[in-house]
Amino acid sequence: MSGLLSTINPGLVLILAGVIAGLTPIQRVRQGLALIAPVLALVMLLAAPRETDLATMSLMGFDMVLYRVDSLSFIFALAFLIAAFINAVYALHNDNQLEDSMAMSYMGAAVAACFCGDFISLFVFWELTAVTSVFLIFLSGTRAAYKAGMRYLGLHVLSGVMLLFGAMQLYFDTGDISVRQLELGNPGVLLIFLALGIKAGFPFLHTWLADAYPKATVTGTVVLSAFTTKLAIYALARIFPGEQSLIWIGAIMTVYPVFFAVIENDLRKVLSFSLNNQLGFMVCAIGVGTPLALNGAAAHAFCHIMYKSLLFMSMGAVLYRTGTTKATELGGLYRTMPWTTLFCLIGAASISAFPLFSGFVSKSLTMSAVAGGGFLIPWLMLLFASAGVLEHSGIKIPYFAFFGHDSGKRPREAPFNMLLAMGAAAFICVGVGLPAIMPGFGFDWLYSILPFADDPYTARYEPYTADHILTQMQLLVLAIFAFAVLQRIGAYPPEKRGIILDTDILWRKIGYGLARWSGTVWTKVGPAMTGVVGGLTGRAFNRLEAAFSPRGTMARGGLNNSMAIWTVVLLGLSLLVAFFIR
């Protein structure tokens, strides 16, 4: 039995649980499946041998690897399964059969994709994540959620199609369908790169993220924050480590969301902009491509899944109790939601990279790798973005939700299951951020499971050095001081009711305007063009029929055996043309 389990991709356990949940109207059964499936999958993962193909098959001449575990896939799958269990606890109060089913299937598809060794099976699970996750947006039930969900679905299905087309082009060129390190240059590789870029939120391809995540359900947003984009980060680390263009792409990703997050009113949308910002650190590290940098990307992905889930859970609890996450409508909630406030502060400290919290020990790896590689401008951009993170996620989220002006709202504390899930995520945020006070605890545990844990530099890397702590604390204190001064003098950008558009305006204004203009032009010109083309083709067909039909000119008298003569003439001309152009 154990031998059979070792050949089953753990993600399939969650997918199967999702299918069963979709057929089970009994809430208790679905709750049990949601809690048991991640634990069983985690046991299977821990028992699986490394660096070997555990499940393979041949399909239509393609050699497919359905289950392979190595150090890179292990840490991402581990983070996904921990997040799946925490999310299951967070959603225990929820009684929506379709949402339970789609959430489990979505999480399972993301886990399964981490272990795929070929592009065909990766494509299957890649598309399954898109098809299942969109229901977490639709089930919010608003027209805005429907529009955002349709856009989300279209872009992510497009991402999958580009991934498949790129893989097929790569296969035709090389005869190899395996997932491996690639270099840009081949058109198929470029398609794969863009496919991953859509899911990772590259600049100009990112607008679906801030549009869709805030419109999902209370529990759906938490699930979405942990899986889709981090699956793309895993794929980038697997396929494009050391791709230099990613350094600049990642650096830009860290900077531009800061400006929009600072003025955004919807706090869940602030976290969505912040998510894009944090992805930039990982993308930049992947572009550097050294063992230290790749370790930084993996460590930051693991920590980000935990603290971003925690922040989204705290805002979900606020939304659940008050019906809003608008900064202009909140404030003073710490009086009746003290535990939610505490957990939000832990998440805020983690994302801001305060010492003794997880973000500090993961971000240190990335910053050191970028500085060590001599990339001065990207390093300065990351440094600025680090201060920006504190402004919009470290300070703004807890300040305007729980402190700030008193909104007069006195909601009850979040349900116990929500608090339990937030507590578990907070424990991880603190646990992996502490110095190594005992074996197997603190940041040493996280560093020991990194992809290049045996790299000499990483093995002796110490985040808690005087220069690391001093540099980070100077940055944090300066950012806090700037916020306090700006707030005191009334110069801090005020939250305004409305929609904040970034590069989305290109699609919403220019693209939409171009589409409307094209439609208007076609409405006026189309019928006339259709008539002209129809008339020309009709006359051409009539002349061809008059010449070559059984009753046409070619078949009637004039010359004896005219059809045979014309056949010889045309054949001779064809031979001459072929001779001269060869």
XYZ file of C-alpha atoms in Angstrom:
582
model
C 0.000 0.000 0.000
C 2.806 2.415 0.880
C 4.467 1.597 -2.440
C 1.297 2.529 -4.300
C 0.886 5.789 -2.393
C 4.464 6.774 -3.225
C 3.543 6.842 -6.937
C 0.461 9.074 -6.539
C 0.858 12.801 -7.000
C -0.312 14.362 -3.688
C -2.221 17.042 -5.573
C -4.588 14.374 -6.877
C -5.722 13.730 -3.306
C -6.979 17.287 -3.017
C -8.557 17.172 -6.468
C -10.377 13.947 -5.570
C -11.537 15.528 -2.303
C -12.846 18.476 -4.310
C -14.796 16.194 -6.646
C -16.332 14.312 -3.716
C -17.178 17.618 -2.015
C -18.980 18.692 -5.182
C -21.192 15.626 -4.877
C -21.773 15.910 -1.122
C -24.379 18.349 0.216
C -23.473 17.514 3.836
C -21.338 20.311 5.270
C -19.653 18.138 7.921
C -18.407 15.730 5.265
C -16.965 18.579 3.198
C -15.291 20.046 6.282
C -13.704 16.693 7.058
C -12.449 16.331 3.488
C -10.983 19.840 3.525
C -9.043 19.103 6.725
C -7.964 15.516 6.018
C -6.922 15.836 2.366
C -4.023 18.318 2.928
C -2.737 16.265 5.871
C -2.778 13.038 3.833
C -1.111 14.780 0.898
C 1.547 16.186 3.236
C 2.296 12.714 4.624
C 2.647 11.411 1.054
C 4.991 14.260 0.177
C 7.233 13.719 3.200
C 7.448 9.985 2.440
C 8.243 10.391 -1.266
C 11.791 9.696 -2.481
C 13.602 12.619 -4.079
C 15.124 13.201 -7.506
C 13.398 10.297 -9.251
C 10.405 9.842 -11.559
C 7.727 8.282 -9.388
C 4.898 8.169 -11.947
C 5.296 8.228 -15.736
C 3.168 7.421 -18.762
C 3.266 7.607 -22.550
C 0.484 9.350 -24.419
C 0.380 9.822 -28.189
C 4.132 9.431 -28.371
C 4.869 11.869 -25.538
C 6.780 10.696 -22.470
C 5.033 12.295 -19.515
C 6.335 12.593 -15.956
C 3.366 12.982 -13.629
C 5.195 12.900 -10.319
C 8.763 13.913 -9.558
C 9.926 15.424 -6.262
C 13.065 17.501 -5.898
C 14.166 20.248 -3.536
C 12.494 23.043 -5.525
C 9.122 21.357 -5.933
C 9.232 20.173 -2.311
C 9.341 23.617 -0.673
C 6.596 25.041 -2.913
C 4.347 22.018 -2.436
C 4.995 22.102 1.308
C 3.932 25.752 1.474
C 0.853 25.010 -0.662
C -0.259 22.108 1.548
C 0.233 24.072 4.774
C -1.775 26.921 3.237
C -4.460 24.469 2.108
C -4.914 23.208 5.664
C -4.974 26.717 7.144
C -7.474 27.827 4.516
C -9.645 24.809 5.328
C -9.734 25.860 8.980
C -10.481 29.461 8.011
C -13.443 28.390 5.862
C -15.038 25.957 8.337
C -17.955 28.323 8.913
C -18.646 28.454 5.190
C -21.524 26.349 3.849
C -21.212 26.654 0.093
C -20.874 23.325 -1.667
C -19.580 24.702 -4.959
C -17.017 26.961 -3.273
C -15.719 24.103 -1.124
C -15.399 21.859 -4.172
C -13.688 24.421 -6.393
C -11.299 25.586 -3.664
C -10.041 22.047 -2.975
C -9.745 21.230 -6.676
C -7.899 24.493 -7.318
C -5.430 23.918 -4.489
C -4.900 20.333 -5.630
C -4.190 21.406 -9.203
C -1.546 23.881 -7.992
C 0.122 21.210 -5.848
C 0.002 18.635 -8.669
C 1.560 21.094 -11.126
C 4.654 21.415 -8.910
C 5.533 17.772 -9.529
C 5.013 17.652 -13.309
C 8.117 16.858 -15.310
C 6.696 17.574 -18.764
C 4.837 20.458 -20.359
C 1.756 18.416 -21.323
C 0.846 17.442 -17.767
C 1.886 20.901 -16.541
C -0.544 22.423 -19.056
C -3.401 20.233 -17.810
C -3.023 21.333 -14.192
C -2.164 24.899 -15.254
C -5.551 25.199 -16.971
C -7.332 23.374 -14.172
C -6.184 26.050 -11.719
C -7.764 28.701 -13.972
C -11.076 26.915 -14.489
C -11.588 26.062 -10.813
C -10.298 29.277 -9.211
C -12.594 31.547 -11.218
C -15.591 30.220 -9.276
C -14.122 31.753 -6.124
C -14.634 35.112 -7.844
C -18.015 34.380 -9.437
C -19.486 33.170 -6.139
C -19.150 36.650 -4.690
C -22.392 37.217 -6.562
C -21.925 40.800 -7.775
C -21.895 42.062 -11.344
C -18.423 43.517 -10.781
C -17.220 40.086 -9.636
C -18.716 38.478 -12.749
C -16.904 40.927 -15.048
C -13.633 40.545 -13.150
C -14.034 36.771 -13.181
C -14.605 36.631 -16.935
C -11.532 38.735 -17.501
C -9.544 36.562 -15.087
C -10.703 33.395 -16.839
C -9.929 34.707 -20.308
C -6.386 35.762 -19.422
C -5.551 32.572 -17.565
C -6.954 30.315 -20.276
C -4.887 32.369 -22.747
C -1.862 31.754 -20.513
C -2.476 28.012 -20.725
C -2.930 28.067 -24.498
C 0.309 30.017 -24.913
C 2.055 27.523 -22.647
C 0.823 24.621 -24.770
C 1.654 26.266 -28.109
C 5.096 27.197 -26.853
C 5.704 23.666 -25.609
C 4.625 22.194 -28.958
C 6.909 24.552 -30.860
C 9.741 23.600 -28.518
C 8.990 19.917 -29.078
C 9.030 20.302 -32.869
C 12.380 22.068 -32.643
C 14.101 19.839 -30.089
C 12.035 16.662 -29.747
C 11.964 17.167 -25.970
C 8.784 17.940 -24.031
C 10.325 17.862 -20.553
C 10.138 20.824 -18.164
C 13.711 22.073 -17.943
C 15.822 25.210 -17.945
C 15.352 27.193 -21.165
C 16.865 30.285 -22.730
C 14.967 32.958 -24.637
C 15.470 33.021 -28.393
C 13.204 30.271 -29.656
C 9.648 31.514 -30.463
C 8.214 28.633 -28.450
C 10.312 29.594 -25.430
C 9.081 33.181 -25.727
C 5.474 31.969 -25.667
C 6.197 29.953 -22.522
C 7.864 33.002 -20.951
C 4.821 35.191 -21.654
C 2.461 32.479 -20.398
C 4.278 32.429 -17.078
C 4.389 36.234 -17.106
C 0.594 36.487 -17.238
C 0.202 34.296 -14.179
C 3.097 35.967 -12.345
C 1.728 39.472 -12.941
C 4.467 40.945 -15.144
C 4.057 44.681 -15.873
C 1.160 45.323 -18.304
C 0.056 41.706 -17.798
C -0.778 42.178 -14.122
C -4.026 44.129 -14.094
C -6.216 41.048 -13.623
C -4.766 40.611 -10.128
C -5.848 43.866 -8.484
C -9.132 43.651 -10.371
C -10.155 40.107 -9.436
C -8.786 39.341 -5.973
C -10.682 42.058 -4.065
C -13.937 40.964 -5.705
C -13.701 37.301 -4.664
C -15.517 35.808 -1.693
C -14.215 36.292 1.852
C -12.532 32.884 1.891
C -11.883 32.805 -1.858
C -9.507 35.769 -1.774
C -7.375 34.021 0.847
C -7.109 30.907 -1.309
C -6.352 32.892 -4.466
C -3.568 34.845 -2.748
C -1.617 31.693 -1.932
C -1.587 29.640 -5.122
C -1.927 31.148 -8.612
C 0.971 33.587 -8.642
C 3.262 31.386 -6.566
C 2.751 28.541 -9.029
C 4.036 30.928 -11.690
C 7.031 31.819 -9.493
C 7.792 28.102 -9.146
C 7.626 27.657 -12.923
C 9.902 30.655 -13.516
C 12.442 29.312 -11.022
C 12.280 25.925 -12.738
C 12.459 27.104 -16.354
C 14.151 30.526 -16.441
C 16.688 30.794 -13.589
C 19.360 33.329 -14.433
C 17.330 35.035 -17.191
C 18.727 38.565 -16.909
C 15.597 40.327 -18.146
C 13.781 39.063 -15.055
C 15.989 41.250 -12.853
C 14.556 44.414 -14.381
C 11.047 43.015 -14.731
C 11.086 42.071 -11.049
C 12.547 45.409 -9.958
C 9.801 47.286 -11.819
C 7.190 44.988 -10.276
C 8.387 45.931 -6.798
C 8.188 49.686 -7.371
C 5.112 50.660 -9.368
C 2.404 49.063 -7.121
C 3.630 51.178 -4.195
C 2.178 54.378 -5.654
C -1.236 52.868 -6.293
C -1.443 51.003 -2.985
C -0.780 54.192 -1.007
C -3.865 55.959 -2.415
C -6.192 52.953 -2.777
C -9.274 52.981 -0.542
C -10.221 49.279 -0.657
C -7.838 47.528 1.750
C -8.169 44.166 0.011
C -7.107 45.884 -3.197
C -4.179 47.451 -1.319
C -3.109 43.911 -0.424
C -3.499 42.880 -4.074
C -1.163 45.670 -5.184
C 1.155 44.635 -2.366
C 1.063 41.045 -3.577
C 2.293 42.190 -6.986
C 5.048 44.144 -5.247
C 6.234 41.091 -3.308
C 6.224 38.934 -6.427
C 8.742 41.360 -7.870
C 11.308 40.432 -5.208
C 10.975 36.767 -6.181
C 11.130 37.452 -9.939
C 14.209 39.632 -9.480
C 15.931 36.908 -7.446
C 15.151 34.316 -10.128
C 16.716 36.632 -12.697
C 19.935 36.839 -10.673
C 19.958 33.047 -10.750
C 22.705 32.291 -8.223
C 22.098 29.599 -5.581
C 21.735 32.319 -2.942
C 19.216 34.213 -5.092
C 17.147 31.128 -5.924
C 17.121 30.227 -2.255
C 15.904 33.756 -1.591
C 13.101 33.396 -4.137
C 11.967 30.066 -2.660
C 12.217 31.289 0.940
C 10.349 34.490 0.142
C 7.623 32.545 -1.681
C 7.166 30.285 1.361
C 7.020 33.207 3.797
C 4.875 35.298 1.475
C 2.236 32.591 1.228
C 1.956 32.620 5.019
C 1.979 36.328 5.811
C -0.071 37.374 2.791
C -2.678 34.748 3.666
C -2.661 36.107 7.212
C -3.250 39.678 6.024
C -6.019 38.625 3.641
C -7.578 36.546 6.427
C -7.599 39.530 8.772
C -9.239 41.725 6.138
C -11.624 38.884 5.335
C -12.646 38.783 8.987
C -13.244 42.542 8.884
C -15.328 42.163 5.734
C -17.244 39.266 7.269
C -18.147 41.288 10.369
C -18.606 44.790 8.924
C -19.476 44.214 5.261
C -16.713 46.500 3.992
C -12.940 46.869 3.701
C -12.967 50.505 2.614
C -10.493 52.565 4.639
C -12.898 55.510 4.660
C -15.524 53.358 6.405
C -13.319 51.639 8.973
C -11.310 52.532 12.057
C -11.400 51.819 15.771
C -12.087 48.096 15.302
C -9.347 47.127 17.767
C -11.853 47.739 20.565
C -14.039 44.767 19.651
C -11.702 42.729 17.399
C -8.470 42.611 19.439
C -7.284 39.183 18.272
C -7.828 40.007 14.621
C -5.925 43.241 15.222
C -2.998 41.372 16.785
C -2.787 38.842 13.951
C -2.976 41.632 11.370
C -0.083 43.407 13.095
C 1.988 40.202 12.960
C 1.289 39.879 9.246
C 2.149 43.547 8.754
C 5.447 43.153 10.631
C 6.281 40.060 8.569
C 5.652 41.651 5.172
C 7.581 44.746 6.289
C 10.595 42.533 7.157
C 10.909 43.518 10.797
C 13.640 41.500 12.562
C 12.243 38.425 14.371
C 9.596 37.980 11.667
C 9.641 35.762 8.587
C 9.958 38.485 5.960
C 13.280 39.593 7.418
C 15.030 36.239 7.003
C 13.650 35.613 3.502
C 14.082 39.094 2.055
C 17.646 39.270 3.377
C 18.656 36.456 1.036
C 17.257 38.248 -2.012
C 18.711 41.650 -1.141
C 22.130 40.132 -0.465
C 22.052 38.194 -3.751
C 21.108 41.264 -5.800
C 23.765 43.406 -4.084
C 26.363 40.637 -4.402
C 25.669 40.360 -8.118
C 26.545 44.016 -8.635
C 23.055 45.083 -9.717
C 23.104 48.495 -8.058
C 20.044 50.123 -9.640
C 17.768 47.088 -9.141
C 19.029 46.889 -5.540
C 18.118 50.543 -4.965
C 14.693 49.902 -6.499
C 14.172 46.965 -4.137
C 15.289 49.105 -1.217
C 12.746 51.803 -2.114
C 10.060 49.133 -2.539
C 10.871 47.738 0.905
C 10.117 51.126 2.445
C 6.956 51.329 0.350
C 5.765 47.960 1.636
C 5.906 49.278 5.188
C 3.896 52.347 4.161
C 0.985 50.573 2.460
C 0.870 47.114 4.059
C 2.840 47.447 7.268
C 1.200 50.669 8.444
C -1.776 51.574 6.275
C -3.643 48.251 6.532
C -3.700 47.948 10.354
C -3.839 51.709 10.967
C -6.902 52.509 8.863
C -8.731 49.258 9.643
C -8.215 49.002 13.378
C -6.946 52.379 14.579
C -7.051 55.749 12.820
C -10.323 57.611 13.111
C -13.152 55.943 15.004
C -15.771 54.757 12.540
C -18.213 53.999 15.333
C -18.472 50.367 14.249
C -18.387 47.830 17.074
C -18.511 44.428 15.361
C -18.034 41.149 17.162
C -14.686 39.372 17.079
C -14.132 37.011 14.143
C -15.468 33.440 14.432
C -13.229 31.036 16.337
C -12.217 29.041 13.255
C -11.045 32.243 11.556
C -9.003 33.195 14.621
C -7.525 29.688 14.788
C -6.418 29.857 11.152
C -4.951 33.337 11.634
C -3.174 32.126 14.759
C -1.598 29.218 12.862
C -0.343 31.513 10.100
C 0.930 34.021 12.677
C 2.802 31.244 14.498
C 4.621 30.325 11.280
C 5.403 33.993 10.542
C 7.054 34.318 13.949
C 8.486 30.793 14.141
C 10.550 30.919 10.945
C 11.681 34.486 11.624
C 13.377 33.906 14.945
C 17.093 33.259 15.411
C 17.980 29.601 15.819
C 17.285 29.223 19.544
C 16.969 25.454 19.283
C 17.624 22.764 16.624
C 14.914 22.605 13.973
C 13.384 25.930 15.002
C 13.716 29.483 13.713
C 15.106 30.450 10.320
C 17.479 27.444 10.302
C 14.497 25.193 9.668
C 13.447 27.247 6.639
C 16.988 27.447 5.292
C 17.410 23.670 5.649
C 14.653 22.933 3.110
C 15.723 25.460 0.479
C 16.629 24.207 -3.028
C 20.340 24.908 -2.524
C 20.546 24.312 1.208
C 23.938 22.639 0.739
C 25.405 25.641 -1.081
C 28.436 26.731 1.028
C 27.514 30.416 1.032
C 23.895 29.803 1.903
C 24.808 27.232 4.538
C 26.792 29.808 6.464
C 24.498 32.744 5.641
C 23.455 34.595 8.792
C 20.617 37.138 8.496
C 20.986 38.368 12.063
C 24.190 40.327 11.631
C 24.681 43.868 12.846
C 24.744 45.379 9.346
C 21.585 43.537 8.238
C 19.646 44.527 11.342
C 20.930 48.117 11.383
C 20.212 48.698 7.688
C 16.707 47.282 7.912
C 15.839 49.113 11.136
C 17.042 52.423 9.687
C 14.815 51.859 6.682
C 11.809 50.922 8.819
C 12.214 53.758 11.319
C 12.588 56.290 8.500
C 9.440 54.987 6.786
C 7.466 55.087 10.062
C 8.710 58.616 10.754
C 7.723 59.732 7.241
C 4.226 58.276 7.664
C 3.787 59.940 11.061
C 4.941 63.344 9.814
C 2.847 63.241 6.650
C -0.178 62.123 8.623
C 0.392 64.843 11.207
C 0.633 67.686 8.695
C -2.181 66.300 6.551
C 0.052 65.624 3.549
C -0.419 61.847 3.451
C -2.433 60.940 0.324
C -6.050 60.649 1.475
C -8.190 57.614 0.703
C -10.835 58.524 -1.853
C -13.969 56.722 -2.886
C -13.464 55.589 -6.457
C -11.528 53.210 -8.681
C -7.758 53.480 -8.965
C -6.530 52.537 -12.440
C -2.898 51.835 -13.231
C -1.808 50.527 -16.648
C -5.296 49.066 -16.779
C -6.290 52.334 -18.429
C -4.588 51.106 -21.615
C -7.077 48.246 -21.856
C -10.105 50.051 -20.419
C -9.753 53.301 -22.382
C -7.450 52.960 -25.371
C -8.207 49.300 -26.080
C -11.935 49.674 -25.528
C -12.014 52.862 -27.590
C -10.158 51.183 -30.439
C -12.585 48.254 -30.331
C -15.596 50.589 -30.426
C -14.076 52.624 -33.291
C -13.358 49.447 -35.269
C -16.924 48.289 -34.705
C -18.334 51.628 -35.888
C -16.144 51.625 -38.998
C -17.124 48.073 -39.849
C -20.811 48.881 -39.377
C -20.525 51.584 -42.023
C -17.977 50.094 -44.395
C -18.596 46.387 -43.889
C -21.765 45.969 -45.982
C -20.261 47.872 -48.923
C -17.010 45.863 -48.723
C -18.975 42.651 -48.492
C -20.967 43.610 -51.593
C -17.838 44.510 -53.588
C -15.960 41.347 -52.605
C -19.066 39.246 -53.224
C -19.535 40.759 -56.671
C -15.891 40.230 -57.651
C -15.786 36.628 -56.452
C -19.133 35.935 -58.119
C -17.930 37.216 -61.498
C -14.648 35.347 -61.167
C -16.509 32.135 -60.389
C -18.837 32.639 -63.368
C -15.885 33.093 -65.712
C -14.082 30.051 -64.365
C -17.240 28.021 -64.718
C -17.749 29.293 -68.265
C -14.209 28.256 -69.172
C -13.588 24.998 -67.324
C -16.956 23.379 -66.607
C -18.082 20.347 -68.662
C -20.254 22.747 -70.684
C -17.622 25.493 -70.904
C -15.376 26.786 -73.659
C -12.516 24.415 -72.904
C -14.784 21.407 -73.383
C -16.234 22.514 -76.723
C -14.975 22.476 -80.321
C -12.476 24.867 -81.843
C -9.365 22.679 -81.719
C -9.360 18.905 -81.922
C -8.872 17.347 -78.518
C -8.556 20.856 -77.009
C -8.578 19.646 -73.415
C -5.570 17.421 -74.029
C -3.721 20.246 -75.807
C -4.328 22.749 -73.004
C -3.296 20.159 -70.431
C 0.036 19.690 -72.206
C 0.561 23.474 -72.476
C -0.129 24.063 -68.767
C 2.070 21.131 -67.748
C 4.907 22.475 -69.867
C 4.625 25.903 -68.270
C 4.676 24.317 -64.811
C 7.837 22.381 -65.643
C 9.554 25.529 -66.936
C 8.686 27.482 -63.800
C 9.894 24.637 -61.563
C 13.145 24.405 -63.534
C 14.006 28.121 -63.254
C 13.157 28.612 -59.574
C 14.905 25.468 -58.334
